[in-house]
Tab-separated table of C-alpha atoms in Angstrom:
chain	number	residue	atom	x	y	z
M	1	MET	CA	-8.916	19.118	-23.765
M	2	PRO	CA	-12.024	21.413	-23.651
M	3	GLY	CA	-13.182	19.993	-26.991
M	4	GLN	CA	-12.619	16.455	-25.766
M	5	SER	CA	-14.685	17.203	-22.654
M	6	LYS	CA	-17.682	18.207	-24.773
M	7	ILE	CA	-17.413	14.961	-26.718
M	8	TYR	CA	-16.580	12.461	-23.992
M	9	LEU	CA	-18.413	13.772	-20.920
M	10	PRO	CA	-21.942	12.938	-22.167
M	11	LEU	CA	-20.758	9.431	-23.105
M	12	LEU	CA	-19.037	8.900	-19.762
M	13	ALA	CA	-22.058	10.216	-17.866
M	14	ALA	CA	-24.457	7.978	-19.830
M	15	ALA	CA	-22.275	4.896	-19.345
M	16	SER	CA	-21.921	5.626	-15.613
M	17	SER	CA	-25.669	6.114	-15.220
M	18	GLY	CA	-26.343	2.765	-16.865
M	19	LEU	CA	-23.867	0.936	-14.645
M	20	TYR	CA	-25.283	2.605	-11.523
M	21	TYR	CA	-28.790	1.496	-12.483
M	22	ILE	CA	-27.704	-2.119	-12.995
M	23	LEU	CA	-25.672	-2.164	-9.776
M	24	LEU	CA	-28.331	-0.562	-7.591
M	25	PHE	CA	-31.434	-2.338	-8.893
M	26	PHE	CA	-30.332	-5.614	-10.505
M	27	THR	CA	-27.307	-6.766	-8.512
M	28	PRO	CA	-27.704	-8.781	-5.298
M	29	ARG	CA	-24.797	-8.326	-2.934
M	30	GLU	CA	-24.312	-12.105	-2.868
M	31	ASN	CA	-23.058	-11.892	-6.464
M	32	PHE	CA	-19.551	-10.688	-5.657
M	33	LEU	CA	-18.230	-11.029	-9.199
M	34	GLN	CA	-20.990	-8.815	-10.593
M	35	VAL	CA	-20.634	-6.278	-7.764
M	36	ILE	CA	-16.871	-5.891	-8.130
M	37	SER	CA	-17.016	-5.869	-11.943
M	38	LEU	CA	-19.605	-3.098	-12.039
M	39	PHE	CA	-17.715	-1.112	-9.420
M	40	GLY	CA	-14.542	-1.585	-11.429
M	41	GLY	CA	-16.216	-0.180	-14.520
M	42	LEU	CA	-17.693	2.707	-12.542
M	43	PHE	CA	-14.333	3.517	-10.985
M	44	ILE	CA	-12.614	3.719	-14.371
M	45	LEU	CA	-15.354	6.028	-15.629
M	46	TYR	CA	-15.080	8.018	-12.395
M	47	LEU	CA	-11.371	8.681	-12.904
M	48	LEU	CA	-12.066	9.834	-16.462
M	49	LEU	CA	-14.943	12.055	-15.315
M	50	VAL	CA	-12.760	13.657	-12.649
M	51	ARG	CA	-10.043	14.270	-15.212
M	52	PHE	CA	-12.387	15.929	-17.698
M	53	SER	CA	-14.208	17.895	-14.977
M	54	GLN	CA	-11.252	20.301	-14.729
M	55	ASN	CA	-12.682	22.081	-17.774
M	56	LEU	CA	-16.249	22.275	-16.461
M	57	ARG	CA	-17.834	25.222	-14.758
M	58	VAL	CA	-18.817	24.403	-11.228
M	59	HIS	CA	-22.563	24.403	-11.923
M	60	PHE	CA	-22.065	21.685	-14.561
M	61	ILE	CA	-20.144	19.572	-12.052
M	62	PHE	CA	-22.966	20.115	-9.573
M	63	ILE	CA	-25.658	19.132	-12.094
M	64	LEU	CA	-23.785	15.994	-13.179
M	65	ALA	CA	-23.266	14.976	-9.548
M	66	LEU	CA	-26.958	15.554	-8.880
M	67	ILE	CA	-27.900	13.256	-11.764
M	68	PHE	CA	-25.765	10.451	-10.351
M	69	HIS	CA	-27.140	10.918	-6.831
M	70	ILE	CA	-30.739	10.921	-8.084
M	71	ILE	CA	-30.393	7.532	-9.797
M	72	PRO	CA	-30.981	5.572	-6.526
M	73	LEU	CA	-34.386	7.314	-6.265
M	74	LEU	CA	-35.588	6.339	-9.744
M	75	SER	CA	-37.355	3.186	-8.576
M	76	PRO	CA	-39.362	4.136	-5.453
M	77	GLN	CA	-40.674	0.579	-4.911
M	78	THR	CA	-37.226	-1.044	-5.084
M	79	LEU	CA	-35.380	-1.729	-1.838
M	80	PRO	CA	-31.567	-1.446	-1.593
M	81	ALA	CA	-30.031	-4.652	-2.937
M	82	LEU	CA	-26.591	-4.186	-1.384
M	83	SER	CA	-27.582	-3.528	2.244
M	84	ASP	CA	-30.304	-4.579	4.695
M	85	ASP	CA	-29.592	-2.017	7.440
M	86	PHE	CA	-32.682	-0.031	6.436
M	87	TYR	CA	-34.954	-2.574	8.130
M	88	ARG	CA	-33.616	-1.511	11.535
M	89	PHE	CA	-34.006	2.155	10.605
M	90	ILE	CA	-37.689	1.596	9.859
M	91	TRP	CA	-38.131	-0.582	12.975
M	92	ASP	CA	-36.826	2.210	15.209
M	93	GLY	CA	-38.893	4.802	13.338
M	94	ARG	CA	-42.149	2.891	13.759
M	95	LEU	CA	-41.517	2.498	17.492
M	96	LEU	CA	-40.952	6.252	17.782
M	97	THR	CA	-44.210	7.066	15.976
M	98	GLN	CA	-46.002	4.942	18.574
M	99	GLY	CA	-44.315	6.771	21.431
M	100	VAL	CA	-42.068	3.809	22.260
M	101	ASN	CA	-38.399	4.318	23.097
M	102	PRO	CA	-36.371	2.356	20.475
M	103	PHE	CA	-33.563	1.901	23.021
M	104	ALA	CA	-35.873	0.114	25.483
M	105	MET	CA	-35.895	-3.482	24.178
M	106	ILE	CA	-34.299	-5.707	21.578
M	107	PRO	CA	-36.487	-6.665	18.578
M	108	GLU	CA	-36.685	-10.293	19.670
M	109	GLU	CA	-38.557	-9.268	22.838
M	110	TYR	CA	-41.326	-7.521	20.880
M	111	MET	CA	-42.042	-10.599	18.773
M	112	LYS	CA	-42.884	-12.648	21.857
M	113	ASN	CA	-46.244	-10.853	21.697
M	114	PRO	CA	-47.060	-10.803	17.948
M	115	GLU	CA	-50.390	-8.990	18.357
M	116	HIS	CA	-48.822	-6.140	20.301
M	117	ALA	CA	-45.959	-6.006	17.799
M	118	LEU	CA	-48.433	-5.614	14.924
M	119	GLN	CA	-50.155	-2.770	16.778
M	120	LEU	CA	-46.773	-1.020	16.839
M	121	GLY	CA	-46.278	-1.624	13.106
M	122	LEU	CA	-43.642	-4.300	13.714
M	123	THR	CA	-44.642	-6.755	11.010
M	124	PRO	CA	-43.123	-10.226	10.464
M	125	GLU	CA	-41.750	-8.967	7.127
M	126	LEU	CA	-39.917	-6.143	8.870
M	127	TYR	CA	-38.654	-8.442	11.621
M	128	GLN	CA	-37.338	-11.051	9.183
M	129	GLY	CA	-35.329	-8.387	7.382
M	130	LEU	CA	-33.460	-7.322	10.536
M	131	ASN	CA	-29.795	-8.241	10.854
M	132	SER	CA	-29.796	-7.219	14.533
M	133	LYS	CA	-32.706	-9.087	16.115
M	134	THR	CA	-30.921	-9.668	19.425
M	135	TYR	CA	-29.188	-6.282	19.824
M	136	PHE	CA	-30.271	-2.911	21.139
M	137	THR	CA	-30.244	-0.099	18.617
M	138	ILE	CA	-27.010	1.855	18.320
M	139	TYR	CA	-28.217	4.823	16.268
M	140	PRO	CA	-27.879	8.308	17.854
M	141	PRO	CA	-30.743	10.830	18.187
M	142	VAL	CA	-30.300	12.771	14.928
M	143	LEU	CA	-30.667	9.529	12.982
M	144	GLN	CA	-33.611	8.525	15.145
M	145	GLY	CA	-35.268	11.774	14.074
M	146	VAL	CA	-34.837	10.793	10.417
M	147	PHE	CA	-36.207	7.315	11.132
M	148	TYR	CA	-39.224	8.865	12.859
M	149	MET	CA	-39.902	11.139	9.892
M	150	ALA	CA	-39.678	8.250	7.418
M	151	ALA	CA	-42.064	6.109	9.448
M	152	PHE	CA	-44.448	9.029	10.027
M	153	ILE	CA	-44.676	9.955	6.339
M	154	SER	CA	-44.930	6.330	5.186
M	155	PRO	CA	-46.262	4.334	8.175
M	156	ASP	CA	-47.261	1.140	6.351
M	157	SER	CA	-44.819	0.873	3.457
M	158	ILE	CA	-41.212	-0.260	3.751
M	159	PRO	CA	-40.313	1.028	0.257
M	160	GLY	CA	-42.083	4.307	1.054
M	161	SER	CA	-40.014	4.819	4.214
M	162	VAL	CA	-36.845	3.920	2.309
M	163	TRP	CA	-37.652	6.519	-0.341
M	164	VAL	CA	-38.167	9.221	2.315
M	165	MET	CA	-34.788	8.428	3.857
M	166	LYS	CA	-33.155	8.509	0.425
M	167	MET	CA	-34.583	12.000	-0.064
M	168	VAL	CA	-33.060	13.127	3.251
M	169	ILE	CA	-29.696	11.702	2.198
M	170	LEU	CA	-29.953	13.360	-1.228
M	171	LEU	CA	-30.610	16.757	0.380
M	172	ALA	CA	-27.647	16.232	2.718
M	173	GLU	CA	-25.450	15.332	-0.258
M	174	ILE	CA	-26.515	18.495	-2.080
M	175	GLY	CA	-25.653	20.480	1.039
M	176	SER	CA	-22.283	18.740	1.416
M	177	ILE	CA	-21.264	19.370	-2.189
M	178	GLY	CA	-22.359	23.003	-1.916
M	179	LEU	CA	-20.321	23.461	1.267
M	180	MET	CA	-17.305	21.766	-0.321
M	181	ILE	CA	-17.432	24.271	-3.183
M	182	LYS	CA	-17.622	27.200	-0.750
M	183	LEU	CA	-14.762	25.832	1.350
M	184	LEU	CA	-12.545	25.129	-1.659
M	185	ARG	CA	-13.019	28.730	-2.769
M	186	HIS	CA	-12.323	29.990	0.748
M	187	PHE	CA	-9.106	27.959	0.926
M	188	GLU	CA	-8.181	29.133	-2.589
M	189	LEU	CA	-8.083	25.560	-3.863
M	190	PRO	CA	-9.210	24.389	-7.339
M	191	VAL	CA	-13.001	24.059	-7.201
M	192	PRO	CA	-13.062	21.006	-9.560
M	193	LEU	CA	-11.511	19.044	-6.671
M	194	VAL	CA	-15.100	18.608	-5.470
M	195	SER	CA	-15.553	16.042	-8.247
M	196	TRP	CA	-13.365	13.568	-6.305
M	197	TYR	CA	-16.235	13.314	-3.828
M	198	ALA	CA	-19.262	14.241	-5.938
M	199	PHE	CA	-18.617	11.573	-8.619
M	200	ASN	CA	-17.189	8.869	-6.346
M	201	PRO	CA	-18.968	5.508	-6.903
M	202	LEU	CA	-18.587	4.400	-3.272
M	203	VAL	CA	-20.187	7.642	-2.082
M	204	ILE	CA	-23.107	7.367	-4.510
M	205	VAL	CA	-23.797	3.668	-3.928
M	206	GLU	CA	-23.202	3.391	-0.181
M	207	LEU	CA	-24.847	6.651	0.878
M	208	THR	CA	-27.820	7.502	-1.351
M	209	GLY	CA	-28.057	3.961	-2.724
M	210	ASN	CA	-27.622	1.848	0.394
M	211	LEU	CA	-28.977	4.333	2.944
M	212	HIS	CA	-25.964	4.874	5.159
M	213	PHE	CA	-26.026	8.011	7.239
M	214	GLU	CA	-22.345	8.909	7.243
M	215	VAL	CA	-23.715	11.514	4.864
M	216	LEU	CA	-25.264	13.475	7.750
M	217	MET	CA	-22.041	13.404	9.733
M	218	ILE	CA	-20.141	14.677	6.688
M	219	PHE	CA	-22.684	17.428	6.015
M	220	PHE	CA	-22.757	18.700	9.605
M	221	LEU	CA	-18.961	18.606	9.913
M	222	LEU	CA	-18.548	20.618	6.708
M	223	TRP	CA	-21.137	23.088	7.981
M	224	ALA	CA	-19.242	23.328	11.287
M	225	LEU	CA	-15.992	23.839	9.368
M	226	TRP	CA	-17.550	26.632	7.291
M	227	TRP	CA	-18.607	28.586	10.371
M	228	PHE	CA	-15.273	27.834	12.037
M	229	VAL	CA	-13.234	29.306	9.182
M	230	GLN	CA	-15.537	32.344	9.242
M	231	GLY	CA	-14.439	32.966	12.826
M	232	LYS	CA	-17.832	31.941	14.256
M	233	TRP	CA	-16.438	29.155	16.398
M	234	GLN	CA	-19.277	29.299	18.953
M	235	LEU	CA	-21.904	28.834	16.224
M	236	SER	CA	-19.727	26.094	14.722
M	237	SER	CA	-20.354	23.982	17.814
M	238	VAL	CA	-24.044	23.565	16.856
M	239	PRO	CA	-23.572	21.641	13.575
M	240	PHE	CA	-20.587	19.872	15.152
M	241	ALA	CA	-22.918	18.602	17.897
M	242	LEU	CA	-25.410	17.526	15.220
M	243	ALA	CA	-22.566	15.573	13.598
M	244	VAL	CA	-21.935	13.868	16.947
M	245	GLY	CA	-25.680	13.237	17.198
M	246	SER	CA	-25.450	11.482	13.837
M	247	LYS	CA	-22.379	9.411	14.691
M	248	LEU	CA	-20.267	9.700	17.819
M	249	LEU	CA	-16.917	9.644	15.968
M	250	PRO	CA	-16.474	13.447	15.630
M	251	LEU	CA	-15.801	13.672	19.377
M	252	MET	CA	-12.320	12.416	18.485
M	253	PHE	CA	-11.700	15.616	16.508
M	254	LEU	CA	-11.962	17.977	19.488
M	255	PRO	CA	-8.248	17.767	20.522
M	256	LEU	CA	-7.332	19.176	17.097
M	257	LEU	CA	-8.801	22.536	18.170
M	258	ILE	CA	-6.409	23.118	21.077
M	259	ARG	CA	-3.517	24.480	19.007
M	260	ARG	CA	-5.916	26.391	16.758
M	261	ILE	CA	-8.065	28.279	19.257
M	262	GLY	CA	-6.378	27.538	22.604
M	263	TRP	CA	-7.305	25.535	25.678
M	264	VAL	CA	-10.013	27.839	27.021
M	265	LYS	CA	-11.936	28.188	23.765
M	266	THR	CA	-11.572	24.460	23.093
M	267	PHE	CA	-13.013	23.718	26.533
M	268	VAL	CA	-15.949	26.060	25.852
M	269	TYR	CA	-16.429	24.553	22.383
M	270	GLY	CA	-16.399	21.026	23.814
M	271	ALA	CA	-18.812	21.999	26.581
M	272	LEU	CA	-21.229	23.447	24.011
M	273	VAL	CA	-20.972	20.295	21.888
M	274	VAL	CA	-21.599	17.992	24.856
M	275	THR	CA	-24.496	20.119	26.127
M	276	ILE	CA	-26.234	20.187	22.746
M	277	THR	CA	-25.630	16.456	22.240
M	278	VAL	CA	-27.148	15.660	25.642
M	279	PHE	CA	-30.113	17.866	24.758
M	280	LEU	CA	-30.588	15.857	21.550
M	281	PHE	CA	-30.882	12.695	23.641
M	282	VAL	CA	-33.575	14.167	25.923
M	283	PRO	CA	-36.620	12.842	23.977
M	284	VAL	CA	-35.418	9.228	24.341
M	285	PHE	CA	-33.227	9.474	27.416
M	286	ASP	CA	-33.627	7.610	30.662
M	287	GLN	CA	-31.467	5.307	32.741
M	288	GLU	CA	-32.493	2.347	30.579
M	289	THR	CA	-31.506	4.185	27.403
M	290	PHE	CA	-28.043	4.919	28.724
M	291	ARG	CA	-27.519	1.346	29.883
M	292	ASN	CA	-28.754	-0.242	26.645
M	293	LEU	CA	-26.866	2.183	24.423
M	294	TYR	CA	-23.689	1.501	26.378
M	295	GLN	CA	-24.303	-2.237	25.992
M	296	SER	CA	-24.707	-1.814	22.228
M	297	ILE	CA	-21.474	0.163	21.942
M	298	ASP	CA	-19.672	-2.347	24.156
M	299	LEU	CA	-20.874	-5.245	21.981
M	300	TYR	CA	-19.826	-3.343	18.873
M	301	PHE	CA	-16.245	-3.042	20.087
M	302	HIS	CA	-15.937	-6.419	21.836
M	303	LYS	CA	-17.849	-8.871	19.658
M	304	PHE	CA	-18.189	-7.783	16.034
M	305	GLU	CA	-15.433	-8.164	13.446
M	306	PHE	CA	-15.366	-7.138	9.796
M	307	ASN	CA	-12.683	-6.030	7.336
M	308	ALA	CA	-10.160	-5.063	10.023
M	309	SER	CA	-6.425	-4.558	9.522
M	310	ILE	CA	-4.094	-4.309	12.542
M	311	TYR	CA	-6.759	-5.860	14.757
M	312	TYR	CA	-6.705	-9.046	12.666
M	313	LEU	CA	-2.938	-9.268	13.125
M	314	VAL	CA	-3.364	-8.843	16.891
M	315	ARG	CA	-6.103	-11.486	16.848
M	316	TRP	CA	-3.801	-13.910	15.012
M	317	VAL	CA	-1.044	-13.357	17.577
M	318	GLY	CA	-3.607	-13.955	20.306
M	319	TYR	CA	-4.588	-17.292	18.798
M	320	GLN	CA	-0.924	-18.306	18.655
M	321	GLN	CA	-0.309	-17.320	22.267
M	322	VAL	CA	-3.489	-18.276	24.130
M	323	GLY	CA	-5.482	-20.309	21.614
M	324	TYR	CA	-8.650	-18.203	21.469
M	325	ASN	CA	-10.043	-14.906	20.129
M	326	VAL	CA	-8.749	-12.056	22.291
M	327	ILE	CA	-11.361	-9.494	21.169
M	328	GLN	CA	-12.831	-9.286	24.669
M	329	THR	CA	-9.534	-8.163	26.209
M	330	VAL	CA	-7.627	-6.444	23.427
M	331	GLY	CA	-10.360	-3.915	22.564
M	332	LYS	CA	-9.590	-1.552	25.441
M	333	TYR	CA	-5.872	-1.535	24.643
M	334	LEU	CA	-6.506	-0.716	20.993
M	335	ALA	CA	-8.865	2.080	22.111
M	336	MET	CA	-6.122	3.451	24.355
M	337	ALA	CA	-3.698	3.317	21.424
M	338	VAL	CA	-6.127	5.372	19.325
M	339	VAL	CA	-6.444	7.985	22.087
M	340	ILE	CA	-2.660	8.210	22.413
M	341	ALA	CA	-2.211	8.490	18.630
M	342	ILE	CA	-4.777	11.291	18.436
M	343	GLY	CA	-3.143	13.116	21.337
M	344	VAL	CA	0.345	12.860	19.854
M	345	TYR	CA	-0.852	13.983	16.430
M	346	SER	CA	-2.838	16.897	17.887
M	347	PHE	CA	0.127	18.282	19.816
M	348	PHE	CA	2.770	17.707	17.163
M	349	GLU	CA	0.735	18.541	14.051
M	350	LYS	CA	2.620	20.654	11.529
M	351	ASN	CA	1.295	24.166	10.937
M	352	PRO	CA	-2.122	23.724	12.588
M	353	ASP	CA	-4.525	26.176	10.965
M	354	ASP	CA	-8.055	26.287	9.582
M	355	LYS	CA	-6.988	25.168	6.113
M	356	ASN	CA	-5.499	21.862	7.221
M	357	LEU	CA	-8.181	20.964	9.778
M	358	PRO	CA	-9.764	18.495	7.278
M	359	ALA	CA	-6.329	16.839	6.985
M	360	GLY	CA	-6.392	16.440	10.767
M	361	TRP	CA	-9.818	14.818	10.570
M	362	LEU	CA	-8.494	12.522	7.851
M	363	TRP	CA	-5.581	11.301	9.945
M	364	VAL	CA	-7.613	10.906	13.127
M	365	LEU	CA	-10.023	8.639	11.256
M	366	ILE	CA	-7.120	6.681	9.772
M	367	PHE	CA	-5.759	6.101	13.290
M	368	TYR	CA	-9.173	4.900	14.405
M	369	PHE	CA	-9.965	2.680	11.410
M	370	SER	CA	-6.503	1.103	11.412
M	371	LEU	CA	-7.103	-0.253	14.937
M	372	ALA	CA	-10.853	-0.895	14.693
M	373	SER	CA	-12.324	-4.393	14.583
M	374	ILE	CA	-15.000	-3.267	12.089
M	375	VAL	CA	-14.472	-1.205	8.945
M	376	HIS	CA	-17.517	-1.235	6.688
M	377	PRO	CA	-17.123	0.116	3.134
M	378	TRP	CA	-19.290	3.188	3.770
M	379	TYR	CA	-16.962	4.322	6.559
M	380	VAL	CA	-14.455	5.306	3.867
M	381	THR	CA	-16.824	7.929	2.397
M	382	SER	CA	-15.921	10.398	5.158
M	383	LEU	CA	-12.234	10.009	4.264
M	384	VAL	CA	-13.045	10.738	0.622
M	385	ALA	CA	-14.903	13.896	1.692
M	386	PHE	CA	-12.079	15.296	3.822
M	387	SER	CA	-9.310	14.268	1.418
M	388	ILE	CA	-10.423	16.735	-1.283
M	389	PHE	CA	-9.000	19.576	0.860
M	390	THR	CA	-5.614	17.854	1.063
M	391	HIS	CA	-2.969	16.605	-1.346
M	392	TYR	CA	-3.547	12.996	-0.196
M	393	ARG	CA	-5.405	10.595	-2.496
M	394	PHE	CA	-5.114	7.320	-0.582
M	395	ALA	CA	-8.785	7.634	0.422
M	396	ILE	CA	-9.708	7.560	-3.271
M	397	VAL	CA	-7.681	4.376	-3.729
M	398	TRP	CA	-9.299	2.816	-0.657
M	399	SER	CA	-12.773	3.767	-1.906
M	400	PHE	CA	-12.325	1.111	-4.592
M	401	PHE	CA	-10.351	-1.609	-2.826
M	402	VAL	CA	-12.612	-1.574	0.241
M	403	LEU	CA	-15.196	-3.175	-2.068
M	404	LEU	CA	-13.194	-6.406	-1.838
M	405	SER	CA	-14.927	-6.848	1.539
M	406	TYR	CA	-18.169	-7.537	-0.349
M	407	PHE	CA	-16.798	-11.050	-0.848
M	408	THR	CA	-18.034	-11.740	2.699
M	409	TYR	CA	-21.694	-11.355	1.674
M	410	GLN	CA	-21.658	-14.294	-0.743
M	411	THR	CA	-23.003	-16.565	2.010
M	412	THR	CA	-25.260	-15.940	5.008
M	413	ALA	CA	-22.456	-17.260	7.237
M	414	TYR	CA	-20.453	-14.140	6.274
M	415	HIS	CA	-17.034	-15.786	5.952
M	416	GLU	CA	-14.307	-13.296	5.064
M	417	ASN	CA	-11.542	-14.022	2.602
M	418	LEU	CA	-8.565	-12.785	4.600
M	419	TRP	CA	-6.332	-12.909	1.533
M	420	LEU	CA	-8.542	-10.267	-0.081
M	421	THR	CA	-8.520	-8.286	3.161
M	422	ALA	CA	-4.728	-8.466	3.221
M	423	LEU	CA	-4.587	-7.333	-0.425
M	424	GLU	CA	-6.852	-4.371	0.355
M	425	TYR	CA	-4.708	-3.134	3.223
M	426	PHE	CA	-1.411	-3.941	1.500
M	427	ILE	CA	-2.395	-1.640	-1.372
M	428	LEU	CA	-3.751	1.028	1.002
M	429	GLY	CA	-0.688	0.938	3.234
M	430	GLY	CA	1.642	1.041	0.263
M	431	TRP	CA	-0.168	4.031	-1.221
M	432	ILE	CA	-0.071	5.929	2.093
M	433	ILE	CA	3.676	5.292	2.423
M	434	PHE	CA	4.218	6.375	-1.183
M	435	GLU	CA	2.344	9.651	-0.625
M	436	LEU	CA	4.081	10.368	2.660
M	437	LYS	CA	7.498	9.803	1.079
M	438	ASN	CA	6.835	11.784	-2.080
M	439	GLN	CA	4.693	14.640	-0.803
M	440	THR	CA	4.804	17.090	2.102
M	441	GLY	CA	2.171	19.118	3.851
M	442	ASP	CA	3.663	22.263	2.316
M	443	LYS	CA	2.992	21.127	-1.241
M	444	PRO	CA	-0.016	22.707	-2.956
M	445	VAL	CA	-3.111	20.587	-3.476
M	446	LYS	CA	-3.173	19.135	-6.957
M	447	SER	CA	-5.957	19.771	-9.411
M	448	PRO	CA	-7.771	16.641	-10.655
M	449	ASN	CA	-5.819	16.212	-13.886
M	450	GLN	CA	-2.510	16.181	-11.989
M	451	THR	CA	-3.378	13.148	-9.890
M	452	PHE	CA	-3.059	9.473	-10.911
């Protein structure tokens, strides 16, 4: 096997690099067949790379991962072809550089006065690229800081701002992979397990390539976990709060601490997290910010639908019973179900300790995503990150089949193929059941060549 690694790894790396370049720079997301074919090829190469990485020293794994994550930066003037979310990032950033609160108004309002909009850097080109012209921004303060930096460094160039944000994501990815290596060593797990995340095509394309900031949440959570396992639980609350300031989801992880550090310390930890998070909001906080942010979150949970699982079944039942979409009423009940599931899991978790905290995060997110009305492909990257510390590999399986949702982007009307959605979740659900039946939490984590 070591001899084979020396022969095949350069070929696999070169082939992967070529496919990444074609996918990232020459593949519009409307071309579903090309997208899924290239991802299929990348995923096969990924599994082979992970298998051969067992014989690599960790610095070689790190270097190879760095090469893959740098590819999205190779064409600074090329915008992401598979996502248009970056237009809103730049819109918010340009408002911040002009001293304007991005939570204050929806983009449509600014364009009623084109001259004033231009003075703020809100060009017609930027406005036309937005996919959220009639919605308030939903991005928390840590992300707003990144948007500000991108707009400040490159105030007049959309590609320039995109490149700055890609650099931030690349640095966060380097930090995440470094922390994963440290944590794997601390937990006495095989270090090559990091390759499951570092080489994952969904991670590379959706984060560095498509500019999705789950990467910051992952980085800050791993940083918080590192300090937590070192016994510095008070300091751990700082990066945990930064994770919340990147995406609010980590608040759901707090109940997992109760059986690990007790009620009092968990209360103190939560209070520190909330205090720091509120402090992060101070630069853009006022009554209007709170109201508009709440409205954005409310719309997110009660209007938008994409690639859901159980929610779509509930919606179908609703149509049969009352004849219309029940999203407006069912959302709160599904949210309550998530809270109950998290509470039950937190209090009945087997052997709660530092080592299996990432497994807790994994299951909490599964509870949430299974009942959510929106599950974008890049959401799965956090599951991939946490799964490397566990014996579960269903997140790896999902990181490929979630790409079936790209079928929706073939037309501007964004019509989903629910048969493909059903196939995605049928395979995911089957794999989870298989792993739960054939593995236990007491089994040791497998090294890469033992899986699949």
